[in-house]
Amino acid sequence: MKRILYIVVIVLGISAVSCKKFLNTVPTDSLVQTEYYNTEAKLNEALAGVYQPLSSSGIYGDNMFDELGASTDEGFYARSAQTTGIMVYNFDYGNSDVNNFWTQLYVGIERANILIQNINIAKMDETKRQVILGEALFLRGYYYFLLVSNFGDVPLRTVPTPSVYDVNVIRSPAKQVYAQILADMTAAEGKVSSITAIGYGGHVSTTAVEGILARVCLTMAGMPLNDESKYADALLWAKKVQASGIHSLNPSYKQMFVNLHQDVYDIKESMWEVENKGTDADGLGNTNRLGNTNGIAYSANNNYPGYSYAFINTTAKLFNLYPAGDIRRDWAIAPYSYNAATTPVSYSFFASSSIYNRNVGKFRREYELTLVRSKNTTPINFPILRYADVLLMLAEAENHINGPTSIAYDAINQVRRRGFGLNPATPTVSVSVVNTLTLATAGNTGYLTTVPNIPVTFTGGGGTGATGMASVASTGKITGITVLTPGSGYTSVPTVSIGTAWAANTAYVTGTQVYNGNNLYTVTTAGTSTATGPTQTSGASVAATTGAVFTYAGAKATATATIATSAVDLIGLNQGSFLTALQDERSRELCYESLRKPDLIRWGIWVSTMNNLAADMKANAGTTYSYGALAGSNITSRNLLFPIPASEITVNNLATQNPGW
């Protein structure tokens, strides 16, 4: 971790009682709590221990975005042989992933309880003490939030466990657990520091607490509690974040995630993140598997761009949810696969009809700063809360209470504008963009495989800003082509040019490829071009005529484009239509950030959505990817909650099991 030093602290909670008749010395092989928590530094070390479970494999180190979060209507576990496990919703209460999730959450709670109990021992600045207490309270509340929203009624402990034998604890009703969460988090809001004072998103801040409180309240407002009053509370907390004036959207959706790869703190948008650092080689960093289990497939160990198992692929539902010009699609969903090891990395772009073979692209190891990379760990930070999420929560709560007001429209439209690469603050009715590219079947020969990616440019059409790229296969043909940026303002179809045009009075080096007219040429003798370009359809040009020697390579590749117009700002919707648009927008913006399943559950559409997805994949994913329907087919009403894990059921005599398990 970059700013929080993770130290796992084991404290003996029961002091040794000396008997003067037999022993009058102080034990030296253990620490009592009054000795351990007696300095500010030790309190901060203990606080680091409270944070640590967040980055464990059981929570945001892997589980939340891999096993537990693999299958929603946004993605499926891309292994046809995987027929059992939580990834395909064929598991029972003995599942190790569920157990690990439960265990790590209670580890965090126990550490928070111990720290809270001992917060007043150290002599220190009282303001700093309250900050530590606030963070500990919040984290306890957050761990309980993950528990109650995933398991329902759970054992509620707010003091340290007095004995290893004190294991028989009843499950407290969910409403009681939520009441404790709200109490902890609201108390924390007045104690923690502002994010501007902290300077990074690794510690919870005032606005992070407020944003998570909005999330908690929206969860309570939906299924299964259906506490209608919590919509107003969610709106209040989201508006407090907005009113702070601290936060805004990063102008670039892509850059928001690149920052998470590169130790760059964007406190305006990234409000709370799990910090990671290093390659795990020296044992001093804190690493996870973000981008390793859910990244773009690459199997060369320790090589750039980084090993990834690519366990999760996209669904056609998510892919088709993005309108023309929404640049989030080709960042969240990989538009390419990697070629063999090359530096810089090179790509093979997918045909527009290829969807189900596309990996998650939001966390791309190619953006890590270290060239030599660990096979199974990454330093990428996980975003728990972004300002975009707060805006969408604000829009949802406002719409539910007051309908689609200007407040609701402004919040959702800021997110939508950024999605199209536009200024979030500037109202925009629509955008006309370059939408698709189609390679022609004629021509397309002689391309150098040593230059696997070449530029695609656009001229005419009335618009500006569109760019593209093509990929060259081992056959010397261009087999993939994509729009990198769709541009705007296109009123007619532009002309597509693949590669680099020949230019007069230009110094060319050997191995360069250019096109002139419909012909492709390779520079075989370096030199400066004259005003006369190559035109021959065989052999080499004459140096005296063309300067550099251009040897005919074949007919150049050509392609045609389509343009499309998409609405940007939403307007004129009724309350129900606005909610539907909001639900889709959350998927476009927040996909693969461990929020989709809880969203679908609180909206009361988890089971039906997944069953419908299964039917669609069986019908339309083809024989290669129809197995992706397995999770959706297996999901029933029992999957609204996880089972209480075997590790709890077998030791806690008062524990009961969830329905259906």
XYZ file of C-alpha atoms in Angstrom:
661
model
C 0.000 0.000 0.000
C 1.326 3.445 -0.815
C 0.231 5.484 2.177
C -1.163 3.017 4.675
C 1.398 0.613 6.089
C -0.315 -2.699 6.592
C 0.725 -4.375 9.816
C -1.169 -7.348 11.147
C -1.294 -6.835 14.890
C -1.951 -9.655 17.309
C -2.773 -8.372 20.762
C -3.429 -10.475 23.812
C -6.562 -8.899 25.192
C -6.426 -10.333 28.681
C -3.708 -9.036 30.982
C -1.676 -11.407 33.064
C -2.533 -11.074 36.759
C 0.566 -11.434 38.947
C 0.560 -13.126 42.355
C 3.133 -11.400 44.578
C 3.712 -14.629 46.512
C 5.063 -16.379 43.427
C 5.773 -13.748 40.730
C 6.565 -10.071 40.881
C 8.132 -9.527 37.452
C 6.552 -8.132 34.251
C 6.087 -10.724 31.486
C 8.322 -10.053 28.474
C 6.846 -12.474 25.949
C 3.511 -10.705 25.409
C 1.924 -7.260 25.352
C -1.171 -6.191 27.210
C -3.411 -3.747 25.392
C -2.502 -0.807 27.630
C 1.114 -1.258 26.563
C 0.466 -1.764 22.892
C -1.872 1.180 22.270
C 0.097 3.732 24.260
C 1.432 5.930 21.435
C -0.006 7.718 18.421
C 2.240 5.690 16.122
C 0.894 2.435 17.513
C -2.688 3.597 17.086
C -1.967 4.371 13.434
C -0.376 0.953 13.005
C -3.477 -0.629 14.477
C -5.635 1.452 12.117
C -3.607 0.115 9.189
C -4.527 -3.352 10.423
C -8.209 -2.401 10.296
C -7.840 -1.338 6.655
C -5.848 -4.430 5.651
C -8.733 -6.889 5.052
C -10.024 -4.642 2.276
C -7.046 -5.656 0.147
C -7.148 -9.339 1.077
C -8.050 -11.915 -1.546
C -11.348 -12.456 0.244
C -12.569 -8.924 -0.454
C -11.140 -6.362 -2.921
C -7.886 -8.241 -3.489
C -9.653 -10.706 -5.798
C -12.994 -12.090 -4.643
C -15.180 -9.045 -5.185
C -14.289 -8.589 -8.848
C -13.519 -12.213 -9.696
C -15.263 -15.178 -8.056
C -18.043 -13.319 -6.221
C -18.469 -10.714 -8.944
C -17.807 -12.793 -12.045
C -21.353 -13.298 -13.244
C -23.850 -10.498 -13.690
C -25.571 -9.160 -16.785
C -22.259 -7.365 -17.475
C -19.967 -10.381 -17.682
C -19.573 -14.143 -17.447
C -16.845 -16.497 -16.252
C -15.011 -17.278 -19.479
C -14.123 -20.926 -18.832
C -16.393 -23.497 -20.426
C -15.134 -26.218 -18.069
C -16.226 -24.244 -14.987
C -19.495 -25.973 -14.083
C -19.295 -25.670 -10.299
C -18.415 -22.834 -7.965
C -19.757 -19.439 -7.091
C -18.747 -18.139 -10.541
C -21.600 -20.160 -12.069
C -23.850 -20.186 -8.980
C -23.478 -23.909 -8.422
C -22.123 -24.077 -4.861
C -23.138 -24.713 -1.267
C -22.436 -23.309 2.186
C -19.011 -24.936 2.242
C -17.742 -22.745 -0.630
C -14.267 -21.397 0.180
C -14.824 -18.031 -1.523
C -17.910 -17.306 0.566
C -16.044 -18.411 3.685
C -13.044 -16.205 2.871
C -15.305 -13.208 2.286
C -17.109 -13.715 5.611
C -13.902 -14.368 7.549
C -12.031 -11.305 6.305
C -14.975 -9.036 7.045
C -15.077 -10.241 10.640
C -11.286 -9.916 10.916
C -11.702 -6.248 10.021
C -14.540 -5.851 12.534
C -12.569 -7.466 15.367
C -9.566 -5.241 14.713
C -11.802 -2.171 14.627
C -13.433 -3.175 17.915
C -10.065 -3.611 19.634
C -8.814 -0.252 18.364
C -12.014 1.552 19.382
C -11.845 0.031 22.863
C -8.263 1.230 23.337
C -8.470 4.582 21.556
C -8.017 6.691 24.704
C -4.870 5.044 26.105
C -2.256 7.039 24.184
C -1.339 10.597 25.154
C -1.695 12.512 21.887
C -3.358 15.396 20.098
C -7.103 14.969 20.603
C -8.022 15.980 17.055
C -5.737 13.287 15.646
C -7.189 10.750 18.078
C -10.697 11.529 16.847
C -9.605 11.047 13.219
C -8.318 7.561 14.022
C -11.494 6.773 15.936
C -13.639 8.063 13.074
C -11.894 5.898 10.499
C -12.163 2.829 12.726
C -15.868 3.432 13.299
C -16.489 3.906 9.606
C -14.577 0.784 8.633
C -16.486 -1.294 11.170
C -19.683 0.046 9.665
C -18.493 -0.678 6.132
C -17.530 -4.262 6.938
C -20.956 -4.787 8.477
C -22.549 -3.227 5.388
C -20.842 -5.787 3.150
C -21.963 -8.526 5.532
C -25.611 -7.575 5.932
C -26.161 -6.764 2.254
C -24.710 -10.135 1.223
C -25.770 -12.433 4.083
C -28.805 -10.755 5.663
C -29.008 -11.209 9.442
C -25.497 -11.579 10.893
C -23.896 -11.753 14.358
C -23.390 -8.195 15.586
C -20.390 -7.488 17.801
C -19.350 -3.984 18.807
C -16.805 -4.957 21.471
C -13.747 -7.224 21.155
C -14.347 -10.938 21.454
C -13.475 -11.722 25.094
C -12.492 -15.345 24.515
C -11.848 -17.811 21.721
C -14.582 -19.892 23.343
C -17.166 -17.121 23.009
C -18.394 -18.217 19.588
C -22.115 -18.821 20.079
C -23.743 -15.587 18.932
C -27.203 -15.195 17.475
C -27.738 -13.479 14.131
C -29.009 -9.950 14.689
C -31.871 -8.808 12.429
C -30.739 -6.893 9.361
C -32.531 -3.732 10.531
C -30.523 -3.773 13.748
C -27.279 -4.261 11.845
C -28.132 -1.380 9.510
C -28.922 0.820 12.527
C -25.413 0.128 13.849
C -23.902 0.867 10.425
C -25.661 4.222 10.266
C -24.618 5.035 13.831
C -20.972 4.208 13.154
C -20.803 6.061 9.859
C -22.634 9.192 10.971
C -20.369 9.399 14.007
C -17.375 9.006 11.718
C -18.472 11.828 9.416
C -17.761 14.438 12.081
C -14.382 12.981 13.016
C -12.471 12.044 9.843
C -10.428 14.521 7.808
C -11.377 16.091 4.493
C -9.890 14.480 1.415
C -8.083 17.723 0.590
C -6.334 17.548 3.955
C -5.453 13.879 3.415
C -4.369 14.370 -0.198
C -5.177 10.876 -1.436
C -8.017 8.369 -1.446
C -6.530 5.572 0.635
C -7.969 6.846 3.923
C -11.677 7.515 4.262
C -12.538 11.203 4.274
C -15.589 13.264 5.175
C -17.039 13.152 1.671
C -16.177 9.456 1.270
C -18.189 8.727 4.414
C -21.074 10.780 3.035
C -20.926 9.022 -0.327
C -20.939 5.571 1.242
C -23.809 6.639 3.501
C -25.749 7.475 0.333
C -24.998 3.947 -0.914
C -26.070 2.383 2.385
C -29.320 4.352 2.423
C -30.176 3.464 -1.179
C -29.559 -0.177 -0.309
C -31.911 0.105 2.663
C -34.513 1.842 0.499
C -34.568 -1.083 -1.921
C -35.036 -4.822 -1.584
C -35.281 -6.539 0.829
C -35.825 -3.832 3.501
C -37.853 -1.468 1.281
C -37.441 1.376 3.773
C -38.941 4.189 1.719
C -37.674 6.872 4.105
C -34.084 6.099 3.186
C -34.415 7.649 -0.282
C -34.528 11.068 1.374
C -31.486 10.196 3.474
C -29.595 8.983 0.413
C -30.395 12.243 -1.360
C -29.243 14.257 1.643
C -25.867 12.491 1.821
C -25.251 12.675 -1.926
C -26.092 16.378 -1.944
C -23.644 16.948 0.909
C -20.877 15.497 -1.251
C -21.913 17.694 -4.153
C -22.225 20.805 -1.984
C -18.691 20.355 -0.645
C -17.387 21.618 -3.975
C -14.403 19.300 -3.660
C -15.350 16.724 -6.246
C -15.822 16.669 -9.996
C -15.495 14.206 -12.846
C -12.123 13.631 -14.439
C -12.473 15.009 -17.990
C -11.172 11.673 -19.300
C -12.905 8.410 -18.364
C -9.838 6.460 -19.458
C -7.426 8.592 -17.457
C -9.453 8.018 -14.304
C -8.472 4.333 -14.491
C -4.937 4.849 -15.780
C -4.353 6.881 -12.607
C -5.304 3.858 -10.506
C -2.529 1.913 -12.266
C 0.154 4.550 -11.768
C 0.048 5.852 -8.187
C -1.712 9.044 -9.281
C -4.317 10.296 -6.814
C -7.314 11.955 -8.441
C -9.127 13.075 -5.302
C -11.705 15.004 -7.301
C -13.233 11.810 -8.675
C -11.633 8.863 -6.872
C -13.038 9.413 -3.399
C -12.018 6.138 -1.752
C -9.771 3.426 -3.155
C -7.947 0.353 -1.926
C -4.278 1.185 -2.368
C -1.778 -1.277 -3.783
C 1.875 -1.023 -4.704
C 4.850 -3.031 -5.905
C 5.302 -6.382 -7.615
C 5.213 -8.563 -4.510
C 8.861 -9.449 -5.163
C 10.320 -7.732 -2.110
C 7.484 -8.536 0.280
C 7.191 -4.871 1.238
C 4.374 -3.754 -1.020
C 0.669 -4.454 -0.975
C -0.607 -6.101 -4.133
C -3.786 -7.667 -5.412
C -5.037 -9.391 -8.568
C -6.919 -6.556 -10.232
C -6.234 -6.833 -13.955
C -4.675 -10.256 -13.396
C -7.819 -12.327 -13.014
C -10.130 -9.868 -14.763
C -7.848 -8.248 -17.351
C -6.940 -8.733 -21.004
C -5.564 -12.211 -21.700
C -1.775 -12.495 -21.820
C 0.237 -15.565 -20.860
C 3.926 -14.566 -20.949
C 5.054 -14.481 -17.311
C 6.839 -11.352 -16.037
C 6.602 -9.717 -19.433
C 5.083 -6.473 -20.589
C 2.105 -5.883 -20.836
C 1.441 -8.231 -17.870
C 0.101 -11.728 -17.244
C -3.676 -12.043 -17.116
C -5.934 -15.083 -16.902
C -8.849 -13.057 -18.317
C -11.463 -15.015 -16.400
C -14.261 -12.587 -17.248
C -15.661 -11.662 -20.657
C -18.357 -9.177 -21.521
C -21.963 -9.877 -22.369
C -23.600 -8.649 -25.535
C -26.130 -6.923 -23.305
C -23.504 -4.607 -21.856
C -21.682 -4.146 -25.159
C -24.880 -3.108 -26.948
C -25.920 -0.831 -24.096
C -23.402 1.794 -25.210
C -24.708 4.152 -27.912
C -22.576 5.291 -30.839
C -19.887 7.666 -29.653
C -19.824 6.520 -26.024
C -16.096 6.100 -25.516
C -16.537 4.183 -22.261
C -17.380 0.992 -24.134
C -13.967 0.410 -25.651
C -12.250 1.156 -22.364
C -14.469 -0.970 -20.131
C -14.576 -3.771 -22.734
C -11.327 -4.633 -24.510
C -11.582 -3.903 -28.258
C -8.489 -6.009 -28.920
C -6.388 -8.939 -27.853
C -2.641 -8.675 -27.345
C -0.131 -9.853 -29.915
C 2.950 -11.802 -28.849
C 5.418 -9.936 -26.643
C 6.222 -6.582 -28.218
C 7.371 -3.296 -26.731
C 5.441 -1.117 -27.096
C 2.487 -3.463 -26.880
C 0.584 -4.188 -30.097
C -2.980 -5.234 -30.675
C -5.220 -7.427 -32.789
C -8.553 -5.674 -33.099
C -11.799 -7.624 -33.053
C -14.314 -7.618 -35.853
C -17.426 -5.644 -34.955
C -19.431 -8.874 -34.880
C -17.143 -10.433 -32.261
C -18.493 -9.609 -28.813
C -18.461 -12.535 -26.379
C -14.716 -13.117 -26.796
C -13.905 -9.640 -25.485
C -12.260 -9.503 -22.054
C -12.843 -6.915 -19.362
C -10.699 -3.942 -20.357
C -11.142 -1.490 -17.505
C -7.994 -2.619 -15.668
C -5.141 -3.030 -18.184
C -1.779 -4.134 -16.903
C -0.017 -2.457 -19.830
C -0.363 0.814 -17.878
C 1.573 -0.384 -14.839
C 4.774 1.599 -14.377
C 7.123 -1.346 -13.781
C 8.121 -3.189 -16.960
C 9.004 -6.433 -15.156
C 5.725 -7.611 -13.672
C 4.621 -10.222 -11.235
C 2.662 -13.071 -12.767
C -0.176 -13.163 -10.252
C -0.220 -9.805 -8.490
C -0.647 -6.192 -9.561
C -0.225 -2.752 -7.944
C -3.515 -1.398 -9.358
C -5.757 0.428 -6.887
C -9.393 -0.624 -6.619
C -11.964 2.223 -6.722
C -14.546 1.670 -3.975
C -16.244 5.041 -4.468
C -16.102 7.478 -7.370
C -17.834 10.826 -7.734
C -19.621 9.513 -10.827
C -21.353 7.003 -8.549
C -22.391 9.773 -6.165
C -23.934 11.763 -9.030
C -25.883 8.733 -10.198
C -27.075 7.977 -6.664
C -28.173 11.592 -6.326
C -30.094 11.373 -9.605
C -31.764 8.119 -8.546
C -32.868 9.370 -5.147
C -34.064 12.722 -6.503
C -36.076 11.000 -9.232
C -37.694 8.638 -6.736
C -38.745 11.468 -4.430
C -39.516 14.323 -6.826
C -39.468 12.798 -10.301
C -36.977 13.713 -13.043
C -36.279 17.276 -11.935
C -33.519 19.517 -13.235
C -31.434 18.313 -10.276
C -31.775 14.690 -11.390
C -31.108 15.525 -15.038
C -28.041 17.614 -14.234
C -26.496 14.798 -12.183
C -27.004 12.014 -14.717
C -26.165 14.217 -17.701
C -22.788 15.175 -16.242
C -21.897 11.485 -16.274
C -23.295 10.966 -19.776
C -21.432 13.935 -21.261
C -18.126 12.683 -19.925
C -19.000 9.279 -21.384
C -19.042 10.847 -24.848
C -15.741 12.619 -24.194
C -17.455 15.987 -23.713
C -17.196 18.628 -20.999
C -19.405 17.370 -18.146
C -20.530 20.928 -17.378
C -21.649 21.843 -20.910
C -25.193 20.867 -21.936
C -25.178 18.921 -25.195
C -28.231 17.755 -27.115
C -26.572 15.180 -29.358
C -23.334 14.161 -31.001
C -22.692 12.847 -34.536
C -19.729 10.509 -34.736
C -17.846 7.976 -36.805
C -19.476 4.775 -35.659
C -18.189 1.669 -37.454
C -15.482 0.671 -39.924
C -15.709 -2.162 -42.444
C -12.702 -3.532 -44.311
C -13.118 -4.035 -48.041
C -12.437 -7.528 -49.355
C -10.360 -6.381 -52.344
C -6.674 -5.486 -52.123
C -4.988 -5.584 -48.717
C -1.653 -7.318 -49.395
C 2.000 -6.883 -48.525
C 1.865 -5.277 -45.115
C 4.916 -5.674 -42.890
C 4.274 -7.891 -39.902
C 7.034 -6.046 -38.051
C 4.650 -3.072 -37.835
C 1.587 -4.755 -36.307
C -0.505 -1.616 -35.832
C -0.940 1.249 -38.287
C -2.965 4.456 -38.084
C -6.366 5.068 -39.627
C -7.321 8.637 -40.528
C -10.538 10.324 -41.630
C -11.059 13.253 -43.994
C -14.204 15.076 -44.918
C -17.647 14.409 -43.539
C -17.901 17.772 -41.802
C -16.598 16.513 -38.471
C -13.328 16.456 -36.567
C -11.461 14.398 -34.049
C -12.039 10.834 -35.256
C -9.045 8.487 -35.165
C -8.600 4.788 -35.733
C -6.110 1.959 -35.828
C -5.687 -1.231 -37.827
C -3.911 -4.462 -36.970
C -1.753 -6.512 -39.343
C -1.902 -10.301 -39.153
C 0.914 -12.780 -39.796
C -0.418 -13.134 -43.350
C 0.581 -9.561 -44.177
C -3.039 -8.540 -44.370
C -4.998 -6.136 -42.242
C -7.564 -8.202 -40.386
C -8.806 -5.818 -37.711
C -9.758 -2.168 -37.724
C -11.365 -0.008 -35.080
C -12.427 3.517 -34.234
C -10.248 4.780 -31.374
C -11.968 8.127 -30.943
C -15.295 8.774 -32.697
C -14.893 12.523 -33.072
C -17.939 14.756 -33.452
C -19.845 16.927 -35.891
C -19.956 14.427 -38.767
C -22.812 15.147 -41.172
C -21.735 12.779 -43.942
C -19.536 9.713 -44.249
C -15.819 10.624 -44.187
C -13.127 9.079 -46.353
C -11.130 6.400 -44.544
C -7.377 6.106 -45.104
C -5.423 3.164 -43.727
C -1.732 3.726 -43.129
C 0.544 6.698 -43.885
C 0.263 8.607 -47.137
C 3.370 9.257 -49.230
C 4.571 12.848 -48.883
C 7.020 14.925 -50.925
C 10.289 16.250 -49.475
C 10.249 13.789 -46.592
C 13.192 11.828 -45.189
C 12.286 8.119 -45.310
C 14.145 5.289 -43.605
C 14.318 1.706 -44.775
C 11.350 -0.402 -43.748
C 8.817 2.419 -43.781
C 5.539 1.703 -45.553
C 3.457 4.343 -47.310
C 0.590 4.354 -49.734
C 0.137 6.445 -52.842
C -3.158 6.171 -54.613
C -4.336 2.584 -54.312
C -0.833 1.168 -53.997
C 1.233 0.183 -50.965
C 5.004 0.674 -51.008
C 7.906 -0.300 -48.757
C 10.991 1.930 -48.571
C 13.915 -0.305 -49.531
C 16.556 2.429 -49.874
C 16.518 5.364 -47.498
C 16.434 8.903 -48.805
C 14.444 12.109 -49.119
C 11.453 11.947 -51.404
C 11.188 14.259 -54.381
C 8.048 15.895 -55.690
C 7.398 12.756 -57.747
C 5.739 9.937 -55.909
C 5.840 6.206 -56.759
C 3.098 4.959 -59.051
C 4.378 1.619 -60.314
C 2.443 -1.600 -59.654
C 5.491 -3.841 -59.574
C 9.169 -3.599 -58.686
C 11.045 -0.628 -57.294
C 10.986 3.043 -58.183
C 14.075 4.806 -59.526
C 15.992 6.758 -56.906
C 16.790 9.543 -59.341
C 13.074 10.087 -59.830
C 11.597 9.453 -56.370
C 14.552 10.088 -54.047
C 14.062 7.220 -51.610
C 13.418 3.906 -53.331
C 9.824 2.689 -52.965
C 9.178 -0.980 -53.757
C 5.653 -2.039 -54.603
C 4.184 -4.229 -51.845
C 0.631 -4.736 -53.055
C -2.770 -3.169 -53.165
C -3.481 -1.078 -50.103
C -6.303 -1.937 -47.738
C -9.453 0.142 -47.873
C -12.405 0.525 -45.590
C -15.702 2.310 -45.363
C -17.192 4.095 -42.372
C -20.646 4.727 -41.027
C -21.726 7.678 -38.940
C -24.393 7.853 -36.287
C -26.063 10.445 -34.092
C -26.667 9.779 -30.394
C -28.583 11.772 -27.830
C -26.353 13.007 -25.026
C -28.432 14.908 -22.488
C -31.557 13.128 -21.272
C -34.732 15.169 -21.199
C -38.487 14.709 -21.228
C -38.670 11.344 -19.450
C -41.296 10.262 -16.972
C -40.282 8.900 -13.593
C -40.264 5.247 -14.684
C -38.346 5.910 -17.890
C -35.804 7.959 -15.980
C -35.222 5.069 -13.573
C -34.666 2.690 -16.494
C -32.211 5.138 -18.052
C -30.479 5.498 -14.690
C -30.152 1.734 -14.296
C -28.546 1.485 -17.732
C -26.264 4.431 -17.046
C -24.961 2.844 -13.862
C -24.009 -0.229 -15.875
C -22.235 1.791 -18.564
C -20.325 3.866 -16.037
C -19.648 1.457 -13.163
C -19.405 -1.956 -14.819
C -16.883 -4.383 -13.298
C -16.563 -2.293 -10.110
C -18.466 -4.800 -7.919
C -21.675 -2.772 -7.876
C -23.952 -4.409 -10.432
C -25.210 -7.357 -8.399
C -26.122 -5.255 -5.332
C -27.814 -2.761 -7.664
C -29.931 -5.454 -9.310
C -30.846 -6.929 -5.922
C -31.989 -3.639 -4.392
C -34.015 -2.876 -7.533
C -35.717 -6.250 -7.109
C -34.674 -7.546 -10.543
C -31.621 -9.725 -9.832
C -33.197 -13.129 -10.470
C -35.288 -12.105 -13.476
C -32.404 -10.195 -15.072
C -30.041 -13.154 -14.777
C -32.628 -15.690 -15.956
C -33.359 -13.489 -18.988
C -29.646 -13.123 -19.692
C -29.287 -16.913 -19.667
C -32.099 -17.311 -22.174
C -30.530 -14.687 -24.433
C -27.064 -16.256 -24.316
C -28.435 -19.711 -25.038
C -30.188 -18.328 -28.087
C -27.601 -15.871 -29.399
C -24.097 -16.538 -28.039
C -23.450 -19.403 -30.441
C -22.018 -22.789 -29.611
C -18.687 -21.316 -28.511
C -20.030 -19.093 -25.725
C -23.464 -20.480 -24.902
C -21.911 -21.932 -21.722
C -21.919 -18.341 -20.420
C -25.624 -18.828 -19.695
C -24.886 -21.296 -16.891
C -24.775 -18.787 -14.028
C -27.998 -17.085 -15.055
C -29.742 -20.427 -15.440
C -28.687 -21.530 -11.956
C -29.764 -18.367 -10.135
C -32.961 -18.580 -8.093
C -34.433 -16.559 -5.233
C -32.060 -18.224 -2.765
C -29.222 -16.340 -4.465
C -30.488 -13.024 -3.139
C -28.225 -13.867 -0.193
C -25.101 -15.953 0.248
C -25.327 -18.910 2.620
C -23.947 -18.528 6.116
C -20.605 -20.303 5.577
C -19.736 -23.675 7.036
C -16.945 -22.128 9.108
C -19.611 -20.247 11.075
C -22.368 -22.859 11.105
C -20.086 -25.595 12.436
C -18.735 -23.605 15.413
C -21.597 -21.256 16.287
C -24.376 -23.316 17.843
C -26.767 -20.362 17.645
C -26.237 -19.736 13.930
C -29.071 -20.425 11.505
C -28.950 -20.846 7.757
C -30.447 -18.612 5.067
C -33.528 -19.833 3.140
C -32.801 -22.358 0.408
C -29.326 -23.257 1.651
